CSV table of C-alpha atoms and ligand atoms in Angstrom, one decimal:
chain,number,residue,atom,x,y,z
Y,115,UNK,CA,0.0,0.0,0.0
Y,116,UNK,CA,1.4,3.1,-1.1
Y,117,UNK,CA,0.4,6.6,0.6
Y,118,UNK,CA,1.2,10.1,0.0
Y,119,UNK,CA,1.4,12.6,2.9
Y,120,UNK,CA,0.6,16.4,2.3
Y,121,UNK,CA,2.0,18.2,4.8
Y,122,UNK,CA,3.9,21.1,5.6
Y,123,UNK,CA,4.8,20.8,9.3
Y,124,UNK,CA,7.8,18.8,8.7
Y,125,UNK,CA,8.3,17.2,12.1
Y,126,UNK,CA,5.0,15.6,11.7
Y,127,UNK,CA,5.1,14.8,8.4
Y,128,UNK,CA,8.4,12.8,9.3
Y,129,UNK,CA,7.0,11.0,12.2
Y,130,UNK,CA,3.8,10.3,10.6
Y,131,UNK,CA,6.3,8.9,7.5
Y,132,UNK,CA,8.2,6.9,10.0
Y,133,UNK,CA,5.3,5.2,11.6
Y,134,UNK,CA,3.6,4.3,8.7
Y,135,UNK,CA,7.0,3.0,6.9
Y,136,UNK,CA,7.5,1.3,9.7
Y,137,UNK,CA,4.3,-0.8,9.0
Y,138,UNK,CA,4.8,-1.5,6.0
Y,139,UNK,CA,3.4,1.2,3.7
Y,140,UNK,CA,4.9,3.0,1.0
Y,141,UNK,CA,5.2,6.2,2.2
Y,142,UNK,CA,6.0,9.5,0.0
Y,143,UNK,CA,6.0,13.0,1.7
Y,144,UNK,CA,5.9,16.2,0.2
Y,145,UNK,CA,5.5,20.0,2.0
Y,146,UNK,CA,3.0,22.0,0.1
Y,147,UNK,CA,-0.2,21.9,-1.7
Y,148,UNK,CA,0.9,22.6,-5.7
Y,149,UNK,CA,3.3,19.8,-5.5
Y,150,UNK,CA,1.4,17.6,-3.4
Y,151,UNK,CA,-1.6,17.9,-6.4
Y,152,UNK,CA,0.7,16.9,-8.9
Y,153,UNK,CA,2.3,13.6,-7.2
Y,154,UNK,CA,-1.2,12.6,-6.1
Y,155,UNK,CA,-2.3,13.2,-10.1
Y,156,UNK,CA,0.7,10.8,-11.3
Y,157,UNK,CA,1.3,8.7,-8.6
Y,158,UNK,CA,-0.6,5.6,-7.9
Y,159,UNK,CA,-1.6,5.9,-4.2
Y,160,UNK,CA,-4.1,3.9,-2.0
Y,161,UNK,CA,-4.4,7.0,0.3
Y,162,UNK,CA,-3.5,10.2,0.5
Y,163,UNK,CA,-2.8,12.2,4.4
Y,164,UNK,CA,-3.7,16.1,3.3
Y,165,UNK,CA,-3.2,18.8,5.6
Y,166,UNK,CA,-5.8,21.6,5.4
Y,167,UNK,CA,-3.5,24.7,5.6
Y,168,UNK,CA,-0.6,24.3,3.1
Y,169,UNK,CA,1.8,26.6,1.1
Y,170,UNK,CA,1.1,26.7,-2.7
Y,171,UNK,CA,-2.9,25.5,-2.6
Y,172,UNK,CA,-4.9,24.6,0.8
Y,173,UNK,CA,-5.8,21.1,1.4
Y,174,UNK,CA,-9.4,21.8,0.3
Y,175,UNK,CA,-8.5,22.9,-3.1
Y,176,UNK,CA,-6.1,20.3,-3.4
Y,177,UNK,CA,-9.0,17.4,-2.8
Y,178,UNK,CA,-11.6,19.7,-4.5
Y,179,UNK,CA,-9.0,19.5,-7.8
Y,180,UNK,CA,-8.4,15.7,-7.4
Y,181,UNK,CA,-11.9,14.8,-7.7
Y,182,UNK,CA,-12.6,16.9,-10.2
Y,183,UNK,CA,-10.2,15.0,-11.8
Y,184,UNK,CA,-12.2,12.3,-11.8
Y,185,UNK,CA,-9.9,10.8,-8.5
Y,186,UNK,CA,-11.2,8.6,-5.9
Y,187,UNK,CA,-8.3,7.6,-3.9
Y,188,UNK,CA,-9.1,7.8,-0.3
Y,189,UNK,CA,-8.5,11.3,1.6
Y,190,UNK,CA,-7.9,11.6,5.2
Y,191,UNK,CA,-8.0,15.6,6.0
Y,192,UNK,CA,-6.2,17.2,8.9
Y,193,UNK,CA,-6.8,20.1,10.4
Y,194,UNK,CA,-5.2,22.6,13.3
Y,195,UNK,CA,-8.5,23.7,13.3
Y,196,UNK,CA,-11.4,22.6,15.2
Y,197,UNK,CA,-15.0,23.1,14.3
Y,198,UNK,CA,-18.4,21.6,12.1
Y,199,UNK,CA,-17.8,24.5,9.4
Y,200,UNK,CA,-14.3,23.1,8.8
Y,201,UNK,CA,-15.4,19.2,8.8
Y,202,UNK,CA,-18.4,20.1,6.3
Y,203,UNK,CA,-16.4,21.9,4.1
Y,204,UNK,CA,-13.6,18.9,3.9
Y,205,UNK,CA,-16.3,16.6,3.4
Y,206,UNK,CA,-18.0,18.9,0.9
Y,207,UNK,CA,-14.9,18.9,-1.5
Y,208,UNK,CA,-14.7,15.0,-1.8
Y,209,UNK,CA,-12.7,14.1,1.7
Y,210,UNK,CA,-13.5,10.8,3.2
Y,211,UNK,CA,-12.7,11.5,6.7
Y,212,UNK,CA,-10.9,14.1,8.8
Y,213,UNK,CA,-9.0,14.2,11.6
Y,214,UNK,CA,-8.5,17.4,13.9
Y,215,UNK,CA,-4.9,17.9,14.9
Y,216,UNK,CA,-3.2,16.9,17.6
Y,217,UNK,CA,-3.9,13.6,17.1
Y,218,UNK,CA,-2.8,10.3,18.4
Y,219,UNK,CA,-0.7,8.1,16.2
Y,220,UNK,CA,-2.6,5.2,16.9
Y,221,UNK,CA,-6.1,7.0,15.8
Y,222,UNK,CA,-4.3,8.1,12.4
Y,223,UNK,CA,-3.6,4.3,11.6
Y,224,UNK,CA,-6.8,3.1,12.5
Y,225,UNK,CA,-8.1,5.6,10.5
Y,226,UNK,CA,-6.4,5.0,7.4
Y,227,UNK,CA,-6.3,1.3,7.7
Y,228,UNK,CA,-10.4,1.4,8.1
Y,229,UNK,CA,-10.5,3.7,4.7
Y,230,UNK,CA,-8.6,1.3,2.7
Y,231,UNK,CA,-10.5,-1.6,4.0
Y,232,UNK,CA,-13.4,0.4,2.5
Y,233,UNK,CA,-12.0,1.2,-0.3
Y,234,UNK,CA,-10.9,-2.7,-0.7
Y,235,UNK,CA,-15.0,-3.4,-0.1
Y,236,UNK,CA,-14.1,-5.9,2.7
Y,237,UNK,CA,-15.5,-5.0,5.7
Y,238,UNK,CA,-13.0,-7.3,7.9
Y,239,UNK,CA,-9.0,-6.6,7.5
Y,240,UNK,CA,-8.6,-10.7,7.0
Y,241,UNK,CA,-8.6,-11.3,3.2
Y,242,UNK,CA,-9.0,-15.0,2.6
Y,243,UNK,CA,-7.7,-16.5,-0.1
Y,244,UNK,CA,-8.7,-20.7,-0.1
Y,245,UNK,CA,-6.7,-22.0,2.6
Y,246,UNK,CA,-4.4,-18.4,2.6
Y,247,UNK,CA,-5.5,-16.0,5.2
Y,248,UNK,CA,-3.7,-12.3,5.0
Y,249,UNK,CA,-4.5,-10.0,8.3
Y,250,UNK,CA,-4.0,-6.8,7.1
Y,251,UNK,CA,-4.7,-5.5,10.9
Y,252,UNK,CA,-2.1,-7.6,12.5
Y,253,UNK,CA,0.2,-8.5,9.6
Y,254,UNK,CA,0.3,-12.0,10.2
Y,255,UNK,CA,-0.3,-14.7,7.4
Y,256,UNK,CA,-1.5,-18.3,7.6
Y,257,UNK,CA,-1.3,-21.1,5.5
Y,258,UNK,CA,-3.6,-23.9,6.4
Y,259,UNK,CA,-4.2,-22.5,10.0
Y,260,UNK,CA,-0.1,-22.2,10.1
Y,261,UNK,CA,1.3,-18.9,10.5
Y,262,UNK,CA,4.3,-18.1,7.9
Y,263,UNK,CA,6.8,-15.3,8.4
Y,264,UNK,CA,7.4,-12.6,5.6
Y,265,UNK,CA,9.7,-9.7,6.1
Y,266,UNK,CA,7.5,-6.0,5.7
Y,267,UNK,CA,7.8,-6.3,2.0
Y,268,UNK,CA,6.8,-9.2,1.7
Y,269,UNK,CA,4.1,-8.8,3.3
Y,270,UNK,CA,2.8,-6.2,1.5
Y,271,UNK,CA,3.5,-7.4,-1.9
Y,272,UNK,CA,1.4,-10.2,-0.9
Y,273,UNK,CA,-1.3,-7.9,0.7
Y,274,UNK,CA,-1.6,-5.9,-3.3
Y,275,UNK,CA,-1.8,-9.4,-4.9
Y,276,UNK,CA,-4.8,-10.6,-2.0
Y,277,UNK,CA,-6.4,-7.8,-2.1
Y,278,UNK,CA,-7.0,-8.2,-6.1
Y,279,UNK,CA,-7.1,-11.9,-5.6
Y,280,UNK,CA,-7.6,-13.8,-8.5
Y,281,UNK,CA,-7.0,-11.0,-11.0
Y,282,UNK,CA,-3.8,-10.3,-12.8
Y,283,UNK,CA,-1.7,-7.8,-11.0
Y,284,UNK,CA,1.0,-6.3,-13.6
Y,285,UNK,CA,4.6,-5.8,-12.0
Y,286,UNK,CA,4.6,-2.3,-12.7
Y,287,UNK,CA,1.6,-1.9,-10.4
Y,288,UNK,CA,3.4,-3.9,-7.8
Y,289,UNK,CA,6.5,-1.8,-7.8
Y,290,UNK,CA,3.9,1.4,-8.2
Y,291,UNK,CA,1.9,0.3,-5.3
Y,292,UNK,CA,4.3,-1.0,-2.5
Y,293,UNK,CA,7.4,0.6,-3.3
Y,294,UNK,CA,8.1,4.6,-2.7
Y,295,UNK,CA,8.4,7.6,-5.3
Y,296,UNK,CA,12.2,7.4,-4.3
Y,297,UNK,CA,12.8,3.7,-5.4
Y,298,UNK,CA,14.5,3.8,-8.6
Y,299,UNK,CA,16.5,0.8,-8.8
Y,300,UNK,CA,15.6,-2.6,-11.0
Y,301,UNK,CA,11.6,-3.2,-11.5
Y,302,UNK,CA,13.2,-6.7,-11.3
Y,303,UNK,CA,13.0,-6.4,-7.6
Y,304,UNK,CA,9.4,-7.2,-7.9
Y,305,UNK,CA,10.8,-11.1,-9.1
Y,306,UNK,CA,12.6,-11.4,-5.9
Y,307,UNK,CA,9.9,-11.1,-4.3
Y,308,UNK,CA,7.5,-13.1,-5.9
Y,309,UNK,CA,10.2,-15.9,-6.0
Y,310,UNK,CA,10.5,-15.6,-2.0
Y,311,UNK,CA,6.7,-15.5,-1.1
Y,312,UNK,CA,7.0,-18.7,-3.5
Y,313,UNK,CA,9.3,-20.1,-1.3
Y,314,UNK,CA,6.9,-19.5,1.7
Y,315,UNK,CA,3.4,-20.3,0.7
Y,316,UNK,CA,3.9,-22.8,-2.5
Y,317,UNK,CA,5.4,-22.4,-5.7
Y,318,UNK,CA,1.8,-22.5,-7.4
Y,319,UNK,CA,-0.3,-20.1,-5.1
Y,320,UNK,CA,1.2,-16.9,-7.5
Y,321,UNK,CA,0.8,-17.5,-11.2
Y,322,UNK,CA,2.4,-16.2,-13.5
Y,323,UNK,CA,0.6,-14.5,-16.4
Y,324,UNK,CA,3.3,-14.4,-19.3
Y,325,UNK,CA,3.7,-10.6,-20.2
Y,326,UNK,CA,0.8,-9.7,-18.0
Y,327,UNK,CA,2.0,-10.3,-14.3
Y,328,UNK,CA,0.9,-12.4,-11.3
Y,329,UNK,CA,-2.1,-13.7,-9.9
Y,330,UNK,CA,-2.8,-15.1,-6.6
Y,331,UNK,CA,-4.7,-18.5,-7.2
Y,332,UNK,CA,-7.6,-19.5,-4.7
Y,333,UNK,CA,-7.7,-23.0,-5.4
Y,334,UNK,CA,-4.2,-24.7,-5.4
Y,335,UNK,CA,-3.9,-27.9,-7.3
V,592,LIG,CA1,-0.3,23.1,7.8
């Protein structure tokens, strides 16, 4: 899962980076509202932090501009301020939830892990996959009611391909998805992977769709 932070308060915007790197997301950050519009237009993220008072464009225009864009990645707002006209207005311009600064760390995650289980249309953060179950709350995987270890990456490489289980993921999207805007080595990486979580959960639970991608297989012969 890749995410983009808006936010100009750098301290926060680092910590929040940290925190969510730490598990397991993508995480890009950037400081102000003009630039923030245009990574959130080219980038493929699965949510996107926006502060409400930014340099360049304010938060609100920022979201208002996405979704007039025809956009509907998930938005959580954040605001210094506190008060209904504020939370209306974020709402108003396409925002899927808001959060009033200061905030606990532990709220933001809950918050953005509930918005991408909505926007996954799963109402429970286990995706099961035939006898694979991937607990995108916890992080833990079984196999046939045995857990198996993956590293963070892993993890979440697995998490893109269960969440879109049984369609053909491209390796592009992978990299797109759960690696950061400052990754620039070999798309290869993505084989690495995919050979490791092999390794782990059975050489035929990710197919391989020649010149298309991967696919995570239900049913495995
Ligand atoms: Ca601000």
């Amino acid at each position: 899962m890749r995410l983009l932070i808006v936010e100009d308060e750098k301290r926060l915007a680092l910590s929040l980076a940290r925190g969510l790197t730490a598990e397991g997301f993508a995480v890009d950050v950037v400081h102000d509202g003009t630039e923030g519009l245009h990574r959130a237009s080219e980038g493929s993220y699965d949510l996107i932090v926006l502060d409400i008072m930014l340099p360049g464009m304010n938060g609100y225009r920022v979201c208002g501009a996405l979704r007039a864009a025809g956009s509907d990645v998930p938005v959580l707002m954040l605001t210094a301020k506190d008060g209904e006209y504020d939370e209306a207005e974020g709402l108003d311009t396409g925002a899927d939830d808001y959060l009033t600064k200061p905030f606990s760390y532990v709220v933001l995650l809950a918050r953005v892990r509930a918005l991408l289980r909505r926007r996954a249309r799963t109402a429970s953060p286990v995706l099961s996959v035939g006898e694979l179950s991937v607990d995108t709350a916890t992080r833990r995987v079984t196999l046939e009611d045995t857990e198996v270890t993956l590293t963070a990456k892993e993890f979440s490489v697995l998490e893109h391909l269960a969440l879109r289980a049984g369609e053909v993921v491209s390796k592009s999207e992978i990299l797109e998805h759960v690696w950061d805007f400052a990754y620039d080595g070999d798309p290869n990486i993505v084989e690495v992977y995919i050979s490791a979580l092999r390794r782990k959960l059975g050489a035929q639970t990710i197919g391989t769709v020649r010149g298309a991608g991967y696919r995570l297989v239900a049913d495995r012969a």
